[in-house]
XYZ file of C-alpha atoms in Angstrom:
433
model
C 0.235 0.065 0.221
C 1.104 3.058 -0.787
C 0.073 6.567 0.563
C 0.222 10.401 -1.415
C 2.950 12.661 0.832
C 1.463 16.072 1.887
C 2.137 18.964 -0.190
C 4.013 20.823 3.495
C 7.235 22.589 3.010
C 10.561 21.199 4.517
C 11.865 22.880 7.459
C 14.629 22.271 9.452
C 17.060 24.684 11.622
C 20.429 24.589 12.898
C 22.751 25.283 16.216
C 24.744 28.370 14.586
C 20.673 30.021 13.746
C 19.855 30.219 17.317
C 20.180 33.116 19.253
C 20.705 35.021 15.545
C 17.272 34.177 14.871
C 13.840 36.462 14.404
C 10.547 35.451 15.007
C 10.273 32.785 12.252
C 9.364 29.875 13.670
C 6.888 27.978 11.961
C 3.469 26.670 13.501
C 4.285 23.768 15.938
C 1.169 22.151 16.914
C 2.564 20.027 19.709
C 3.974 22.708 21.822
C 1.736 25.136 23.561
C 5.174 27.913 24.071
C 5.356 30.763 22.178
C 9.753 31.324 20.854
C 8.412 34.298 17.912
C 7.912 36.550 21.149
C 10.036 35.212 23.785
C 12.891 32.731 23.344
C 14.812 30.816 25.733
C 18.317 31.051 24.732
C 20.082 29.462 27.240
C 19.218 27.566 30.631
C 20.841 26.776 34.291
C 19.322 24.039 35.979
C 20.091 23.507 39.541
C 19.010 20.129 40.438
C 18.518 17.478 43.435
C 17.760 14.085 42.759
C 15.421 12.457 45.463
C 15.530 8.738 44.965
C 13.088 8.484 47.574
C 10.119 10.300 46.520
C 11.162 9.414 42.902
C 11.190 13.461 41.996
C 13.969 15.960 40.925
C 13.214 19.469 42.781
C 15.383 22.629 41.933
C 15.391 25.553 40.311
C 16.242 27.089 36.482
C 17.644 29.748 35.460
C 16.404 31.437 31.731
C 17.760 33.611 29.856
C 15.390 35.485 27.106
C 15.044 37.320 23.830
C 12.712 39.218 22.913
C 11.584 38.347 19.104
C 8.581 40.574 18.605
C 9.707 43.963 19.899
C 6.349 45.408 17.983
C 4.231 44.190 20.883
C 3.913 45.664 24.858
C 2.831 42.025 25.888
C 5.469 40.365 27.851
C 3.908 36.952 29.043
C 6.390 34.304 28.763
C 4.568 31.067 27.232
C 6.437 27.655 28.618
C 5.222 24.024 28.068
C 5.092 21.686 31.198
C 3.585 18.513 32.209
C 2.715 17.225 35.491
C 5.546 19.346 37.492
C 4.971 21.332 40.430
C 6.026 24.996 40.337
C 6.757 26.732 43.238
C 7.896 30.767 42.746
C 8.782 32.490 39.195
C 11.391 35.289 40.611
C 12.488 37.858 37.449
C 16.340 39.134 37.442
C 14.616 42.469 38.998
C 14.341 40.167 42.341
C 10.808 40.270 42.489
C 8.182 37.381 41.975
C 6.427 37.257 39.063
C 3.016 36.887 38.467
C 2.616 32.964 36.684
C -0.689 30.809 35.948
C -0.748 27.166 34.842
C -3.137 26.575 32.266
C -4.122 22.788 31.134
C -4.583 20.866 27.913
C -7.961 19.378 27.121
C -8.529 16.319 28.497
C -7.956 14.414 25.176
C -4.773 16.542 24.612
C -3.124 15.697 27.822
C 0.152 14.699 25.857
C 0.417 18.645 25.671
C 0.732 18.964 29.331
C -0.189 22.935 30.997
C 0.494 25.898 29.506
C 2.620 28.360 32.005
C 2.126 31.177 31.414
C 4.366 34.113 33.438
C 3.968 37.754 33.199
C 7.446 39.462 33.105
C 7.750 42.769 34.504
C 9.749 45.128 31.693
C 13.411 44.927 31.168
C 13.270 41.387 32.332
C 16.170 39.580 30.513
C 16.310 36.067 33.044
C 13.912 34.746 35.124
C 14.172 31.601 37.404
C 11.275 28.855 38.469
C 11.886 27.086 41.403
C 9.491 23.519 40.893
C 9.836 19.884 41.430
C 8.913 16.863 38.740
C 6.413 14.852 39.979
C 6.054 10.383 40.289
C 3.846 10.995 36.337
C 6.711 12.815 34.558
C 7.224 10.574 31.481
C 10.441 11.822 31.147
C 12.101 9.853 34.000
C 12.811 6.949 34.443
C 13.309 5.750 38.447
C 14.419 1.949 38.723
C 14.723 -0.085 41.846
C 17.384 -1.771 42.610
C 15.984 -4.777 41.978
C 15.526 -3.890 38.471
C 19.472 -3.244 37.623
C 21.939 -5.666 37.295
C 23.924 -4.884 40.610
C 20.630 -5.531 42.987
C 22.061 -2.702 45.282
C 21.429 0.756 44.021
C 18.567 2.175 41.986
C 18.805 3.881 39.025
C 17.270 6.686 36.931
C 17.296 7.717 33.578
C 15.589 9.947 31.592
C 13.895 10.218 28.347
C 12.543 13.797 26.184
C 12.022 12.759 22.510
C 9.892 13.628 21.133
C 8.134 15.650 23.627
C 8.358 14.798 27.222
C 11.487 17.437 28.442
C 8.599 19.255 29.524
C 8.043 16.598 32.198
C 11.462 17.307 33.168
C 12.150 20.696 33.413
C 9.591 24.446 32.125
C 11.086 24.855 28.574
C 10.139 25.327 25.209
C 9.392 21.850 23.946
C 10.048 22.006 20.463
C 12.476 20.473 18.167
C 12.747 23.993 16.184
C 14.067 26.098 19.353
C 17.248 24.878 20.668
C 18.878 26.744 23.680
C 22.685 26.440 25.570
C 22.123 24.733 28.750
C 24.276 23.813 32.288
C 23.534 21.612 35.023
C 24.314 21.213 38.533
C 22.815 17.790 39.950
C 23.526 16.782 43.495
C 23.120 12.768 44.037
C 23.599 10.737 46.820
C 27.060 9.748 47.927
C 27.256 6.431 45.858
C 25.897 7.766 42.695
C 27.287 8.389 39.336
C 25.708 11.081 37.103
C 26.108 11.558 33.420
C 24.204 14.108 30.840
C 24.202 15.207 27.033
C 26.889 17.815 28.272
C 30.448 17.787 28.862
C 31.176 17.692 32.400
C 33.499 21.077 34.286
C 35.476 20.738 37.079
C 34.638 22.750 40.366
C 36.341 22.458 43.858
C 32.524 21.604 45.197
C 32.949 18.409 43.463
C 35.182 17.278 45.928
C 33.270 18.758 48.942
C 30.804 16.048 50.447
C 27.799 18.218 50.885
C 24.879 16.971 53.260
C 20.820 17.685 52.979
C 18.244 17.148 55.502
C 15.473 15.011 53.707
C 12.243 14.457 55.887
C 15.094 14.748 58.743
C 17.629 12.242 57.569
C 20.786 13.500 56.971
C 22.322 12.437 53.726
C 25.391 12.062 52.119
C 25.851 13.804 48.729
C 27.901 14.593 45.482
C 27.385 17.156 43.108
C 28.236 17.256 39.279
C 28.468 19.960 36.803
C 27.978 20.468 33.203
C 28.077 22.311 30.432
C 26.316 22.044 26.961
C 27.671 24.719 25.131
C 26.071 24.244 22.004
C 22.805 25.323 21.408
C 19.885 21.811 21.430
C 16.381 21.396 20.891
C 15.022 19.633 24.648
C 13.955 16.772 23.396
C 18.406 15.967 23.635
C 18.811 16.588 27.170
C 19.211 13.701 29.005
C 20.487 12.186 32.137
C 21.266 9.035 33.994
C 22.054 8.233 37.998
C 23.402 5.257 39.097
C 25.935 3.002 40.426
C 27.909 3.447 37.124
C 31.604 2.856 35.950
C 33.121 3.736 32.550
C 35.916 2.154 30.175
C 38.216 4.701 28.017
C 38.192 3.533 24.334
C 39.552 6.752 23.140
C 40.894 10.511 24.314
C 37.098 11.533 23.453
C 35.311 8.323 24.003
C 34.363 6.632 26.919
C 31.251 3.466 27.793
C 29.291 3.724 30.721
C 27.168 1.243 32.463
C 26.827 -0.886 35.413
C 29.698 -2.793 36.869
C 28.126 -6.142 35.814
C 27.897 -4.998 32.082
C 30.518 -2.152 31.562
C 33.508 -4.277 29.913
C 31.125 -6.231 27.552
C 30.014 -3.020 26.559
C 33.179 -1.668 26.214
C 34.400 -5.050 24.178
C 31.379 -4.360 21.706
C 31.413 -0.772 21.270
C 35.282 -0.325 20.925
C 35.022 0.636 17.188
C 32.849 3.645 18.417
C 36.116 6.066 17.522
C 36.475 4.409 14.058
C 32.719 5.359 13.433
C 33.973 8.635 14.318
C 36.462 9.320 12.456
C 34.837 7.801 9.519
C 32.147 9.999 9.650
C 34.071 12.929 9.700
C 35.456 12.444 6.481
C 32.063 11.181 4.759
C 30.892 14.408 6.478
C 33.569 16.801 5.564
C 33.169 18.489 9.394
C 35.033 17.913 12.370
C 33.336 16.355 15.007
C 31.600 19.227 16.720
C 30.585 18.053 20.455
C 33.882 17.639 22.450
C 32.882 13.966 23.871
C 31.030 10.938 22.846
C 30.336 8.674 25.385
C 27.862 5.377 25.249
C 25.980 4.476 27.632
C 24.594 0.899 28.159
C 21.535 1.042 30.331
C 19.337 -1.016 31.712
C 16.775 -3.864 29.724
C 14.084 -1.664 30.498
C 15.373 1.442 28.076
C 12.720 1.174 25.356
C 14.946 2.513 22.288
C 17.913 0.069 20.811
C 19.437 3.909 20.764
C 19.090 7.266 21.441
C 21.297 10.536 19.857
C 21.857 12.460 23.016
C 24.702 14.696 22.020
C 28.162 14.265 23.629
C 26.685 10.673 25.345
C 24.666 7.928 23.154
C 21.908 5.665 25.000
C 21.525 2.449 24.116
C 20.105 -0.715 25.220
C 21.753 -3.876 26.358
C 20.856 -6.034 24.272
C 22.809 -5.320 21.722
C 25.129 -7.219 23.812
C 25.822 -9.791 21.393
C 29.974 -10.468 22.223
C 30.608 -10.317 18.118
C 29.741 -6.451 17.386
C 27.130 -8.044 15.135
C 25.328 -4.939 16.246
C 27.391 -2.052 16.232
C 25.494 -0.611 12.950
C 23.456 1.562 15.303
C 26.178 3.037 17.064
C 27.118 3.952 13.813
C 23.088 5.192 13.386
C 23.583 7.662 17.098
C 27.428 9.235 15.481
C 25.502 9.780 12.431
C 23.095 11.956 14.231
C 26.063 13.979 15.747
C 26.121 16.113 12.535
C 22.183 15.219 10.853
C 19.720 15.786 13.788
C 21.634 17.284 16.686
C 23.358 20.112 14.510
C 20.550 19.927 11.844
C 17.436 19.300 12.980
C 13.742 19.364 11.737
C 12.043 22.967 12.692
C 8.769 20.587 13.636
C 8.116 17.258 14.129
C 6.234 17.012 11.116
C 9.500 17.037 9.167
C 11.597 13.659 11.220
C 12.406 12.286 8.190
C 14.868 14.801 7.976
C 16.334 13.904 10.890
C 16.140 9.666 10.028
C 16.324 9.814 6.972
C 19.586 11.855 6.249
C 20.564 9.597 9.388
C 20.126 6.028 7.855
C 21.709 7.412 4.454
C 24.771 8.470 6.624
C 24.808 5.255 9.308
C 24.998 3.244 5.420
C 28.024 5.252 4.914
C 30.377 4.566 7.590
C 29.188 0.748 7.707
C 30.063 0.509 4.318
C 33.238 2.446 4.560
C 33.823 -0.247 8.030
C 33.098 -2.818 5.635
C 35.286 -1.708 2.632
C 32.812 -2.881 0.171
C 29.871 -0.580 -1.191
C 27.645 -3.913 -1.678
C 27.133 -3.511 2.020
C 25.598 -0.020 1.191
C 22.956 -1.766 -1.024
C 22.413 -4.766 1.209
C 21.505 -3.009 4.606
C 19.489 -0.982 1.770
C 17.468 -3.704 0.455
C 17.051 -5.113 4.434
C 15.594 -1.260 5.002
C 13.147 -1.154 1.896
C 11.492 -4.465 3.163
C 10.650 -3.105 6.488
C 9.143 -0.314 4.662
C 6.999 -2.218 2.704
C 5.713 -4.033 5.498
C 5.167 -0.374 7.449
C 2.848 0.606 4.834
C 1.324 -2.947 4.213
C 0.197 -2.384 8.347
C -3.004 -1.925 8.969
C -1.752 -0.663 12.496
C -0.424 2.534 11.627
C -3.186 5.222 10.955
C -2.902 6.305 6.766
C -1.734 9.835 7.597
C 1.112 8.955 9.472
C 2.281 6.967 6.055
C 3.415 9.715 4.317
C 6.778 11.453 4.289
C 6.117 14.966 5.432
C 3.634 14.367 8.228
C 0.833 16.375 8.994
C 0.796 15.711 13.118
C -1.258 18.551 14.147
C -1.543 19.200 18.074
C -1.698 14.693 18.334
C 1.002 12.831 20.316
C 4.593 12.627 17.852
C 4.520 9.324 19.401
C 2.067 7.887 17.494
C 3.095 8.646 14.481
C 6.748 6.496 15.077
C 7.557 4.548 12.319
C 10.005 3.275 10.224
C 8.859 5.881 7.139
C 10.848 9.122 8.406
C 13.992 6.306 8.425
C 13.644 4.358 5.160
C 11.027 6.361 2.941
C 13.580 9.587 3.825
C 16.363 7.225 2.773
C 15.014 6.218 -0.408
C 14.252 9.692 -1.383
C 17.764 10.808 -0.478
C 19.042 7.501 -2.339
C 17.228 8.113 -5.738
C 18.610 11.851 -5.719
C 22.138 10.513 -5.251
C 21.330 8.428 -8.442
C 20.376 11.184 -10.082
C 22.596 13.985 -9.313
C 25.159 12.177 -7.459
C 26.197 12.587 -3.870
């Protein structure tokens, strides 16, 4: 079965364009934010991880940019979902009036719109908040659900529109912001994030905080993401973790019982990176490329979080036969993370280009162009299966989607990957790479 693609223009955003853009963001029905009027360009995030309550609590400082100077309306609108907002403070040291407007019951995936009235000349605000156990972005696991069976575990997954349940944000892929994070965790835990760790003196100081009259020793990690990213690429994991070094810029993280097997299966990571740089002609921009091999409940094969790809332990075969997933996530460092679809209607721009790039990398690894063709044949079969499937609505079988205010997760399939690849491969055959 085939479908007719909607005649919607294809749009993308780049990391370098953020901060210099004017109010030209396309309409995005999956977000309740207003970046065309007021844009968040940077976030400083300070949180404590509470494994007992299975919540995060802290604050975020937002740096603002006014894109619409023709109006006196200074109301910042952010996406939230199942967050408790305690207070909003402006850089003029005064409280801001705010209101949470809930979505209709049938659109609960959109969450609530946080409307903040800004005093004149406000350039920064701080939101004090906490998450709840209903947060769709955060997965807390009991110790029994880990390999070590001794300590609990936490990981996040924000794609497509779940970042709004992690922190208030402009949760749409076309809006990008740089960010820092200061994360306080139990003394036994290690925190990793989709950013570069920065050293501060406080790292070596054992802190304590009062939690229901129980003093718990803690430590704090500091992170910085200088390259503006979409909110869905903010990621964190906390648990009993160890790492193994692959190269100067690559490490593999996992639980102690799994980390050696993961390091062995993923020891080609640096080679993949170098080949990707050669093919793209652009140096890897993100500093570190680390891998985190998660617990089995991680719902995807891999997630391309900048600086820290998340992968499932089901990739660990002992013979590196599933290493193409790593090549795919590495390719996203260029196609998806640097250049990103402006809305989820154009998800194929992320995944179609990345499939093309992945197959180029793997053909180099196997030193054969035939591998590219062979893998593409398998992808074409997957595309045919999806197109003939009755489980996916016809409206989501188009290359360019029309999601409107529906949940992007409902449109997820191999269409973006393989139909997008097929278009690019056809263009390559017609006009060259």
